[in-house]
CSV table of C-alpha atoms and ligand atoms in Angstrom, one decimal:
chain,number,residue,atom,x,y,z
U,18,MET,CA,47.8,148.8,-51.9
U,19,ASN,CA,50.9,149.5,-54.0
U,20,ALA,CA,53.7,152.0,-54.3
U,21,LEU,CA,51.6,154.6,-56.0
U,22,LEU,CA,51.3,156.6,-52.9
U,23,ASN,CA,54.9,157.5,-52.7
U,24,PRO,CA,55.4,161.2,-53.5
U,25,PRO,CA,55.9,161.6,-57.3
U,26,SER,CA,59.3,162.3,-58.6
U,27,TRP,CA,59.3,165.6,-60.7
U,28,PRO,CA,62.1,166.5,-63.0
U,29,GLU,CA,64.1,169.4,-61.4
U,30,ARG,CA,62.6,172.0,-63.6
U,31,MET,CA,59.0,171.2,-62.7
U,32,ARG,CA,57.2,173.1,-60.0
U,33,LEU,CA,54.0,172.1,-58.3
U,34,GLN,CA,52.4,175.1,-56.7
U,35,PRO,CA,49.0,176.2,-55.4
U,36,MET,CA,46.6,177.4,-58.1
U,37,ARG,CA,46.2,181.2,-57.7
U,38,SER,CA,43.7,183.6,-59.2
U,39,GLY,CA,46.7,185.1,-61.1
U,40,SER,CA,47.1,181.8,-63.0
U,41,LEU,CA,43.5,181.6,-64.2
U,42,ASP,CA,44.2,183.0,-67.7
U,43,VAL,CA,46.6,180.2,-68.5
U,44,VAL,CA,44.5,177.6,-66.6
U,45,MET,CA,41.5,178.6,-68.7
U,46,ALA,CA,43.6,178.4,-72.0
U,47,VAL,CA,44.5,174.8,-71.2
U,48,GLU,CA,41.0,174.0,-69.9
U,49,ARG,CA,39.4,175.1,-73.2
U,50,MET,CA,41.9,173.0,-75.2
U,51,ALA,CA,41.4,169.9,-73.0
U,52,TYR,CA,37.6,169.6,-72.9
U,53,PRO,CA,34.6,170.0,-75.2
U,54,PHE,CA,32.6,171.2,-72.2
U,55,PRO,CA,35.2,173.1,-70.2
U,56,TRP,CA,34.8,174.5,-66.7
U,57,THR,CA,34.2,178.3,-66.7
U,58,ARG,CA,36.5,180.8,-65.1
U,59,GLU,CA,33.9,181.2,-62.4
U,60,ASN,CA,34.1,177.5,-61.6
U,61,PHE,CA,37.8,177.9,-60.8
U,62,ALA,CA,37.4,181.2,-59.1
U,63,SER,CA,34.7,179.9,-56.7
U,64,SER,CA,36.7,176.7,-56.0
U,65,LEU,CA,39.6,178.9,-54.9
U,66,ALA,CA,37.3,181.2,-53.0
U,67,SER,CA,36.0,178.1,-51.3
U,68,GLY,CA,39.4,177.0,-50.2
U,69,TYR,CA,39.4,173.8,-52.4
U,70,LEU,CA,42.7,172.2,-52.8
U,71,ALA,CA,44.1,173.2,-56.2
U,72,GLU,CA,47.6,172.8,-57.6
U,73,CYS,CA,49.3,173.6,-60.9
U,74,LEU,CA,52.4,172.0,-62.4
U,75,PHE,CA,54.6,174.5,-64.3
U,76,ASP,CA,57.7,174.2,-66.2
U,77,ASP,CA,60.3,176.5,-64.6
U,78,HIS,CA,62.0,177.0,-68.0
U,79,ASP,CA,58.8,178.7,-69.3
U,80,PRO,CA,56.7,180.1,-66.5
U,81,HIS,CA,53.7,180.4,-68.8
U,82,HIS,CA,53.9,176.6,-69.6
U,83,LEU,CA,51.2,175.1,-67.5
U,84,ILE,CA,51.5,171.3,-67.8
U,85,ALA,CA,48.7,170.1,-65.5
U,86,TYR,CA,46.5,171.0,-62.6
U,87,TYR,CA,43.8,169.5,-60.3
U,88,VAL,CA,41.1,170.8,-58.2
U,89,ALA,CA,39.9,168.8,-55.2
U,90,GLN,CA,37.4,169.3,-52.3
U,91,LEU,CA,38.2,168.1,-48.9
U,92,GLY,CA,35.3,166.5,-47.0
U,93,VAL,CA,35.2,164.5,-43.7
U,94,GLU,CA,38.0,162.0,-44.0
U,95,GLU,CA,37.6,162.0,-47.7
U,96,MET,CA,38.6,164.0,-50.8
U,97,HIS,CA,36.5,164.6,-54.0
U,98,LEU,CA,38.5,165.1,-57.2
U,99,LEU,CA,36.7,167.7,-59.2
U,100,ASN,CA,39.1,168.4,-62.0
U,101,LEU,CA,42.3,166.8,-63.3
U,102,THR,CA,43.7,168.0,-66.5
U,103,VAL,CA,46.9,167.6,-68.4
U,104,ALA,CA,47.6,170.1,-71.3
U,105,PRO,CA,46.9,168.2,-74.6
U,106,ALA,CA,50.6,168.7,-75.8
U,107,ASP,CA,51.8,167.2,-72.6
U,108,GLN,CA,49.5,164.2,-72.4
U,109,ARG,CA,50.7,160.6,-72.2
U,110,ARG,CA,53.9,161.4,-70.6
U,111,GLY,CA,53.1,160.3,-67.0
U,112,TRP,CA,51.9,163.7,-65.7
U,113,GLY,CA,48.4,162.7,-65.1
U,114,ARG,CA,49.6,159.7,-63.0
U,115,ARG,CA,52.1,161.9,-61.0
U,116,MET,CA,49.4,164.5,-60.3
U,117,LEU,CA,47.3,161.6,-58.9
U,118,GLN,CA,50.2,160.6,-56.7
U,119,ALA,CA,50.6,164.1,-55.5
U,120,LEU,CA,46.9,164.4,-54.6
U,121,CYS,CA,47.1,161.1,-52.8
U,122,VAL,CA,49.9,162.5,-50.7
U,123,ARG,CA,47.7,165.6,-49.9
U,124,CYS,CA,44.9,163.2,-48.9
U,125,LEU,CA,47.1,161.5,-46.4
U,126,GLN,CA,48.4,164.8,-45.1
U,127,HIS,CA,44.6,165.9,-44.6
U,128,GLY,CA,43.5,162.5,-43.1
U,129,ALA,CA,41.3,161.7,-46.2
U,130,ALA,CA,40.9,157.9,-46.3
U,131,LYS,CA,39.0,158.0,-49.6
U,132,LEU,CA,39.4,159.8,-52.9
U,133,TRP,CA,36.3,160.1,-54.9
U,134,LEU,CA,35.7,161.2,-58.6
U,135,GLU,CA,33.3,161.1,-61.5
U,136,VAL,CA,34.4,160.4,-65.1
U,137,ARG,CA,32.6,160.5,-68.3
U,138,LEU,CA,31.5,157.1,-69.5
U,139,SER,CA,33.1,157.9,-72.8
U,140,ASN,CA,36.4,159.0,-71.4
U,141,THR,CA,38.3,155.8,-71.8
U,142,HIS,CA,41.7,157.4,-71.4
U,143,ALA,CA,40.9,158.8,-68.0
U,144,ARG,CA,39.0,155.7,-66.9
U,145,ARG,CA,42.1,153.6,-67.8
U,146,LEU,CA,44.4,155.9,-65.8
U,147,TYR,CA,42.0,155.7,-62.7
U,148,GLU,CA,41.6,151.9,-63.0
U,149,ASP,CA,45.3,151.3,-63.4
U,150,PHE,CA,45.9,153.5,-60.4
U,151,GLY,CA,43.6,151.4,-58.3
U,152,PHE,CA,40.2,153.3,-58.3
U,153,VAL,CA,37.2,151.1,-58.3
U,154,ARG,CA,33.9,151.7,-59.9
U,155,VAL,CA,31.2,152.2,-57.4
U,156,GLY,CA,28.3,153.6,-59.2
U,157,VAL,CA,26.8,155.7,-62.1
U,158,ARG,CA,25.2,159.1,-62.1
U,159,ARG,CA,22.8,159.1,-64.9
U,160,GLY,CA,23.0,162.1,-67.2
U,161,TYR,CA,25.6,163.8,-64.9
U,162,TYR,CA,27.4,165.5,-67.9
U,163,PRO,CA,26.3,167.8,-70.7
U,164,ASP,CA,26.8,166.3,-74.1
U,165,PHE,CA,26.3,167.4,-77.8
U,166,VAL,CA,23.1,165.5,-77.9
U,167,GLY,CA,21.4,165.1,-74.5
U,168,ARG,CA,23.4,164.1,-71.4
U,169,GLU,CA,26.1,161.5,-70.7
U,170,ASP,CA,26.4,159.3,-67.6
U,171,GLY,CA,29.3,159.7,-65.1
U,172,ILE,CA,31.0,156.8,-63.6
U,173,VAL,CA,31.6,157.2,-59.8
U,174,MET,CA,35.0,155.8,-58.8
U,175,CYS,CA,36.7,155.5,-55.4
U,176,LEU,CA,40.3,154.9,-54.3
U,177,ASP,CA,40.6,153.6,-50.7
U,178,LEU,CA,43.6,155.1,-49.1
U,179,SER,CA,43.1,153.6,-45.6
U,180,GLN,CA,45.5,150.7,-46.2
U,181,ALA,CA,48.1,152.7,-48.0
U,182,PRO,CA,51.7,152.4,-46.7
U,183,VAL,CA,53.2,155.8,-46.1
U,184,GLU,CA,56.8,156.1,-47.6
U,185,GLY,CA,59.4,155.9,-44.8
U,186,ALA,CA,56.8,154.8,-42.2
M,207,LIG,C1,43.1,161.8,-68.6
M,207,LIG,C2,44.5,162.6,-68.4
M,207,LIG,C3,44.4,163.4,-67.2
M,207,LIG,C4,45.6,161.5,-68.4
M,207,LIG,O1,46.8,162.3,-68.1
M,207,LIG,P1,48.2,161.8,-69.0
M,207,LIG,O2,49.2,162.6,-68.4
M,207,LIG,O3,47.9,161.9,-70.4
M,207,LIG,O4,48.3,160.3,-68.5
M,207,LIG,P2,49.5,159.5,-68.2
M,207,LIG,O5,50.6,159.8,-69.2
M,207,LIG,O6,49.9,159.7,-66.8
M,207,LIG,O7,49.0,158.0,-68.5
M,207,LIG,C5,48.7,157.1,-67.4
M,207,LIG,C6,47.8,156.1,-67.8
M,207,LIG,O8,46.5,156.6,-68.3
M,207,LIG,C7,46.0,155.8,-69.4
M,207,LIG,N1,46.1,156.7,-70.6
M,207,LIG,C8,46.2,158.1,-70.6
M,207,LIG,N2,46.2,158.5,-71.9
M,207,LIG,C9,45.8,157.5,-72.7
M,207,LIG,C10,45.6,157.4,-74.1
M,207,LIG,N3,45.7,158.4,-74.9
M,207,LIG,N4,45.3,156.2,-74.5
M,207,LIG,C11,45.2,155.1,-73.7
M,207,LIG,N5,45.5,155.1,-72.3
M,207,LIG,C12,45.8,156.4,-71.9
M,207,LIG,C13,47.0,154.7,-69.5
M,207,LIG,O9,46.6,153.6,-68.8
M,207,LIG,C14,48.3,155.3,-69.0
M,207,LIG,O10,49.2,154.4,-68.6
M,207,LIG,P3,50.4,153.8,-69.7
M,207,LIG,O11,51.0,155.0,-70.3
M,207,LIG,O12,51.3,153.1,-68.7
M,207,LIG,O13,49.7,153.1,-70.6
M,207,LIG,C15,44.7,163.6,-69.7
M,207,LIG,O14,44.6,162.7,-70.9
M,207,LIG,C16,43.7,164.7,-69.8
M,207,LIG,O15,43.9,165.7,-69.1
M,207,LIG,N6,42.7,164.5,-70.6
M,207,LIG,C17,41.8,165.6,-70.9
M,207,LIG,C18,41.0,166.0,-69.6
M,207,LIG,C19,40.3,164.8,-68.9
M,207,LIG,O16,39.7,164.0,-69.5
M,207,LIG,N7,40.6,164.7,-67.5
M,207,LIG,C20,39.9,163.7,-66.7
M,207,LIG,C21,38.6,164.1,-66.4
M,207,LIG,S1,37.8,162.9,-65.2
């Protein structure tokens, strides 16, 4: 394992905070820009109602500027990443990697030794992020995602956090 599991360093003006129902207008605005097949507002609302872990990264200089968010479901000693999104105008500046780091810290806090996710076969940017981060491909879900024509496969990936050194330990 590497140093990826250290808490991310955020610039002072950045604020990572729990996603709240009051944030869903701005979350939905980013979600619609980021995906051809976005989550619905109901997907987010039911995630919050179910107590899923969900955090938003805001720019304190502009409280309406949502940079990134994630939604993850805690299971028994494992976490499932359901949504990780960086606003299109803020992509490729290291926010996605930092959000993953922040989620890994949460995994350790919750005793989750594995972090699972699915990613579209065609989503090469996200797949590269996950591979660079240390996720390994463990399977394929055939036709997991909707597509413009038919369905698209989902690649199942997993990060094993059990050997991760905890900063300061
Ligand atoms: C995928 C996503 C979360 C990455 O976030 P990001 O903040 O843009 O990524 P980062 O700047 O942290 O980049 C980390 C690494 O990801 C990969 N990557 C990210 N964007 C890339 C791009 N446009 N081209 C190539 N590689 C890319 C690279 O390996 C990069 O490392 P490097 O900059 O050292 O080369 C973001 O692009 C996004 O939200 N996309 C739309 C929604 C989505 O697909 N979410 C994932 C669903 S599974």
